[in-house]
Amino acid sequence: MNYPDESTYGNKADIISTVEFNHTGELLATGDKGGRVVIFQREQESKNQVHRRGEYNVYSTFQSHEPEFDYLKSLEIEEKINKIRWLPQQNAAYFLLSTNDKTVKLWKVSERDKRPEGYNLKDEEGRLRDPATITTLRVPVLRPMDLMVEATPRRVFANAHTYHINSISVNSDYETYMSADDLRINLWNFEITNQSFNIVDIKPANMEELTEVITAAEFHPHHCNTFVYSSSKGTIRLCDMRASALCDRHTKFFEEPEDPSNRSFFSEIISSISDVKFSHSGRYIMTRDYLTVKVWDLNMESRPIETYQVHDYLRSKLCSLYENDCIFDKFECVWNGSDSVIMTGSYNNFFRMFDRNTKRDVTLEASRENSKPRAILKPRKVCVGGKRRKDEISVDSLDFSKKILHTAWHPSENIIAVAATNNLYIFQDKVN
């Protein structure tokens, strides 16, 4: 599936910056650099083609954030959507949180297919009538109309972050959520917009002593008191809000000792964690750094239980990746619904899948050629030096401008969404 208005590849506003399925997988939201949110809805299965599972079509598009200017700091605040998080559905309407660098908004997305007719104080055009001419009372009636999907902002949570927001996460109590920036994590109540609680603050008294920043944060899926956050130093801290109101002391600290033989000028940069995700079961956490994905058991802090090489062939290319700034790209990672397979992106529009049970892995490509209906994705291979087989691609011909940073996995089915710059691809496993 392609994103609307994708002919304008040069249009930076269309670059997708986040992808997120809702809790049932019926809806899929994307945010982009232009501050827009596009929601896709899965069509119902057609009666005559039972095997043809529903496609995702555009359901609603709205402008979530606008560019702003901070006059005190003379800073432009981008409208780009950094993250979207859905709330579990409680009634007919859907709710989602979206954030740019500074402001989190709670949106309500609802359907309307009836309109009231027969006002007493207005005529049919909506003009107010002269009260002297009103001699009878009419009972308004609801008439059917074309379905309208409306998105309305219900809450705006602003002015709580000095630095750029990199994460939002809804708590399992569904009453609170957190927002994290480089140095602080704030806890919000959905009903209260004018105050938040600061639960983590790593800002040193003297900013020259700053050695690390917070890169991602997430609540535990079942325990409302527990959350994790990752750092640019490659460490993960697990915190418990029952221990103290300010979680400056972590409960658990996950760090892998560095292998001295791999030490290089780039070690610190590539060890920075760009994403952290709890497994659905809540027992594991997955982290993504520049070259690897690691799975940690919450009961073992000393080292990860699994490490997967995403694109080890780039190790020899770190110098040029540093020069073209790609080394600072922030790749995300996702679990499938049963926590048995993990997925993360790479360059050249490649994305990787690792099966934790069979230890098999595959490289797939999201491209126009592969996105024809019913097309089957062929595994891709990258070769390093030496002879190249005909189906392999040389590491020197990879396109670093084509990168898959954002992916999402349907909560219960094998359907994935992959954002390749300004195109959204949705793949599902083959139905026999």
Short mmCIF file of C-alpha atoms in Angstrom, two decimals, residues 109-334:
data_model
loop_
_atom_site.label_atom_id
_atom_site.label_comp_id
_atom_site.label_asym_id
_atom_site.label_seq_id
_atom_site.Cartn_x
_atom_site.Cartn_y
_atom_site.Cartn_z
CA VAL A 109 -11.68 9.77 16.38
CA SER A 110 -15.41 9.11 16.00
CA GLU A 111 -17.96 8.35 13.30
CA ARG A 112 -21.13 10.29 12.51
CA ASP A 113 -23.78 9.02 10.13
CA LYS A 114 -26.85 10.98 11.31
CA ARG A 115 -27.64 14.67 11.50
CA PRO A 116 -30.39 16.49 13.41
CA GLU A 117 -33.10 18.28 11.36
CA GLY A 118 -35.96 20.51 12.42
CA TYR A 119 -34.48 23.26 14.60
CA ASN A 120 -36.88 25.62 16.35
CA LEU A 121 -34.73 28.73 16.56
CA LYS A 122 -32.99 28.42 13.17
CA ASP A 123 -34.27 27.98 9.65
CA GLU A 124 -33.00 25.23 7.32
CA GLU A 125 -30.06 27.41 6.21
CA GLY A 126 -28.95 27.87 9.81
CA ARG A 127 -29.99 31.54 10.15
CA LEU A 128 -31.61 32.54 13.44
CA ARG A 129 -35.38 33.08 13.15
CA ASP A 130 -37.24 36.00 14.62
CA PRO A 131 -38.72 34.68 17.90
CA ALA A 132 -42.00 36.50 17.16
CA THR A 133 -42.59 34.29 14.11
CA ILE A 134 -42.18 31.03 16.06
CA THR A 135 -45.69 29.79 16.79
CA THR A 136 -45.19 26.02 17.01
CA LEU A 137 -42.61 23.73 18.53
CA ARG A 138 -41.01 21.13 16.29
CA VAL A 139 -39.46 17.89 17.51
CA PRO A 140 -36.04 17.55 15.87
CA VAL A 141 -35.39 14.26 14.09
CA LEU A 142 -32.13 12.47 13.20
CA ARG A 143 -31.76 11.88 9.47
CA PRO A 144 -29.18 9.51 7.97
CA MET A 145 -26.24 11.13 6.19
CA ASP A 146 -23.00 10.02 4.55
CA LEU A 147 -20.55 8.60 7.08
CA MET A 148 -18.18 11.24 8.44
CA VAL A 149 -15.10 10.43 10.48
CA GLU A 150 -14.21 13.31 12.78
CA ALA A 151 -10.97 13.78 14.70
CA THR A 152 -11.19 16.20 17.62
CA PRO A 153 -8.42 17.15 20.06
CA ARG A 154 -9.65 16.34 23.57
CA ARG A 155 -6.57 17.26 25.63
CA VAL A 156 -3.35 19.14 24.99
CA PHE A 157 -0.45 18.35 27.34
CA ALA A 158 2.08 21.15 26.82
CA ASN A 159 4.91 23.12 28.45
CA ALA A 160 6.40 20.25 30.45
CA HIS A 161 9.51 19.45 28.40
CA THR A 162 12.64 21.55 27.97
CA TYR A 163 14.17 19.01 25.60
CA HIS A 164 12.73 17.02 22.69
CA ILE A 165 10.18 14.31 23.52
CA ASN A 166 11.40 10.95 22.19
CA SER A 167 8.84 8.55 23.73
CA ILE A 168 5.31 8.34 25.03
CA SER A 169 3.90 5.22 26.66
CA VAL A 170 0.40 4.47 27.97
CA ASN A 171 0.31 2.77 31.36
CA SER A 172 -1.58 -0.49 31.87
CA ASP A 173 -3.90 1.31 34.34
CA TYR A 174 -5.11 3.38 31.32
CA GLU A 175 -5.34 6.41 33.60
CA THR A 176 -1.78 7.64 33.20
CA TYR A 177 0.93 7.84 30.57
CA MET A 178 4.53 9.00 30.47
CA SER A 179 6.49 11.25 28.13
CA ALA A 180 10.29 11.15 27.98
CA ASP A 181 12.83 13.63 26.66
CA ASP A 182 16.64 13.59 26.69
CA LEU A 183 16.95 14.22 30.44
CA ARG A 184 13.56 13.79 32.07
CA ILE A 185 10.52 11.52 32.17
CA ASN A 186 7.13 12.93 33.17
CA LEU A 187 4.03 11.05 34.36
CA TRP A 188 0.65 12.47 33.32
CA ASN A 189 -2.93 11.76 34.22
CA PHE A 190 -5.19 11.73 31.14
CA GLU A 191 -7.65 14.06 32.86
CA ILE A 192 -5.11 16.67 33.99
CA THR A 193 -3.32 18.78 31.41
CA ASN A 194 -1.81 21.55 33.54
CA GLN A 195 0.51 19.44 35.68
CA SER A 196 2.65 16.34 35.43
CA PHE A 197 4.90 14.50 37.86
CA ASN A 198 8.59 14.34 37.09
CA ILE A 199 9.53 10.70 37.75
CA VAL A 200 13.07 10.62 36.30
CA ASP A 201 15.54 13.50 36.14
CA ILE A 202 19.11 12.80 35.05
CA LYS A 203 20.03 16.44 34.43
CA PRO A 204 23.33 17.21 36.19
CA ALA A 205 23.74 20.46 38.14
CA ASN A 206 26.49 21.38 35.70
CA MET A 207 25.59 20.54 32.11
CA GLU A 208 29.27 20.08 31.27
CA GLU A 209 29.18 16.92 33.37
CA LEU A 210 26.46 15.40 31.15
CA THR A 211 27.61 11.96 30.00
CA GLU A 212 24.41 10.32 28.72
CA VAL A 213 20.86 11.05 27.60
CA ILE A 214 17.58 9.13 27.72
CA THR A 215 16.80 7.65 24.31
CA ALA A 216 13.54 5.69 24.83
CA ALA A 217 11.13 4.72 27.62
CA GLU A 218 8.24 2.29 28.00
CA PHE A 219 5.81 1.06 30.65
CA HIS A 220 5.58 -2.63 31.54
CA PRO A 221 2.55 -4.17 29.74
CA HIS A 222 0.95 -5.54 32.94
CA HIS A 223 2.53 -3.91 36.02
CA CYS A 224 1.51 -0.28 36.26
CA ASN A 225 4.35 0.56 38.67
CA THR A 226 7.21 -0.61 36.43
CA PHE A 227 8.88 1.05 33.44
CA VAL A 228 12.20 0.96 31.62
CA TYR A 229 14.29 3.59 29.91
CA SER A 230 17.37 3.25 27.75
CA SER A 231 20.36 5.53 27.38
CA SER A 232 22.87 6.70 24.81
CA LYS A 233 25.49 4.69 26.71
CA GLY A 234 23.82 1.41 25.80
CA THR A 235 22.33 0.76 29.25
CA ILE A 236 18.76 0.02 30.34
CA ARG A 237 17.29 0.93 33.71
CA LEU A 238 14.20 -0.70 35.17
CA CYS A 239 12.39 1.52 37.68
CA ASP A 240 9.65 0.85 40.22
CA MET A 241 7.39 3.77 41.15
CA ARG A 242 6.46 2.06 44.42
CA ALA A 243 10.04 2.47 45.64
CA SER A 244 10.02 6.28 45.50
CA ALA A 245 8.19 9.12 43.77
CA LEU A 246 11.35 10.22 41.96
CA CYS A 247 12.85 7.14 40.31
CA ASP A 248 16.41 8.41 40.26
CA ARG A 249 17.58 5.12 41.71
CA HIS A 250 16.84 2.21 39.41
CA THR A 251 15.69 -1.20 40.59
CA LYS A 252 17.61 -3.07 37.89
CA PHE A 253 20.44 -2.05 35.60
CA PHE A 254 21.05 -3.96 32.36
CA GLU A 255 24.41 -3.58 30.68
CA GLU A 256 26.61 -5.81 28.58
CA PRO A 257 30.35 -5.51 29.26
CA GLU A 258 32.18 -4.30 26.17
CA ASP A 259 34.40 -6.66 24.22
CA PRO A 260 37.81 -4.90 24.21
CA SER A 261 38.71 -6.48 20.85
CA ASN A 262 35.80 -4.64 19.19
CA ARG A 263 36.72 -1.25 20.66
CA SER A 264 36.91 1.56 18.11
CA PHE A 265 36.38 5.29 17.71
CA PHE A 266 32.72 4.57 16.95
CA SER A 267 32.02 2.17 19.86
CA GLU A 268 30.21 4.76 21.93
CA ILE A 269 28.01 6.00 19.09
CA ILE A 270 26.94 2.57 17.88
CA SER A 271 26.20 1.30 21.39
CA SER A 272 23.55 4.00 21.93
CA ILE A 273 20.11 2.35 22.21
CA SER A 274 17.57 3.75 19.76
CA ASP A 275 14.53 1.74 20.88
CA VAL A 276 13.40 -0.37 23.84
CA LYS A 277 10.29 -2.60 23.86
CA PHE A 278 8.76 -4.92 26.45
CA SER A 279 7.60 -8.29 25.11
CA HIS A 280 3.82 -8.81 25.24
CA SER A 281 4.36 -11.33 28.05
CA GLY A 282 6.28 -8.71 30.05
CA ARG A 283 9.17 -11.08 30.76
CA TYR A 284 11.68 -9.75 28.21
CA ILE A 285 12.88 -6.45 26.90
CA MET A 286 14.26 -5.93 23.43
CA THR A 287 16.73 -3.17 22.62
CA ARG A 288 18.03 -1.92 19.28
CA ASP A 289 21.41 -0.27 18.84
CA TYR A 290 23.07 0.64 15.55
CA LEU A 291 24.23 -2.83 14.54
CA THR A 292 22.28 -5.28 16.72
CA VAL A 293 19.02 -6.24 18.37
CA LYS A 294 19.31 -7.72 21.86
CA VAL A 295 16.77 -9.57 24.00
CA TRP A 296 17.14 -9.29 27.78
CA ASP A 297 15.48 -11.41 30.44
CA LEU A 298 14.19 -9.20 33.26
CA ASN A 299 15.77 -11.65 35.72
CA MET A 300 19.30 -11.33 34.29
CA GLU A 301 21.03 -7.96 34.26
CA SER A 302 24.58 -8.97 33.36
CA ARG A 303 24.11 -9.67 29.65
CA PRO A 304 21.40 -10.21 27.02
CA ILE A 305 20.11 -13.74 26.47
CA GLU A 306 20.02 -13.23 22.69
CA THR A 307 21.94 -10.97 20.31
CA TYR A 308 21.04 -10.65 16.63
CA GLN A 309 23.32 -9.00 14.06
CA VAL A 310 21.16 -6.73 11.92
CA HIS A 311 23.74 -5.61 9.35
CA ASP A 312 27.17 -6.67 10.53
CA TYR A 313 28.53 -5.99 7.04
CA LEU A 314 28.36 -2.27 7.89
CA ARG A 315 31.09 -2.61 10.54
CA SER A 316 33.76 -1.84 7.93
CA LYS A 317 31.73 1.14 6.64
CA LEU A 318 31.34 3.03 9.93
CA CYS A 319 33.69 5.79 8.83
CA SER A 320 31.63 6.79 5.81
CA LEU A 321 28.38 6.27 7.77
CA TYR A 322 29.74 8.74 10.30
CA GLU A 323 30.58 11.24 7.59
CA ASN A 324 27.10 11.10 6.04
CA ASP A 325 25.42 11.16 9.50
CA CYS A 326 23.71 7.78 8.96
CA ILE A 327 25.45 6.44 12.06
CA PHE A 328 23.01 8.57 14.09
CA ASP A 329 19.89 6.99 12.52
CA LYS A 330 17.42 5.72 15.11
CA PHE A 331 16.02 2.33 14.12
CA GLU A 332 13.02 0.89 15.94
CA CYS A 333 12.26 -2.78 16.67
CA VAL A 334 9.01 -4.71 17.21
#
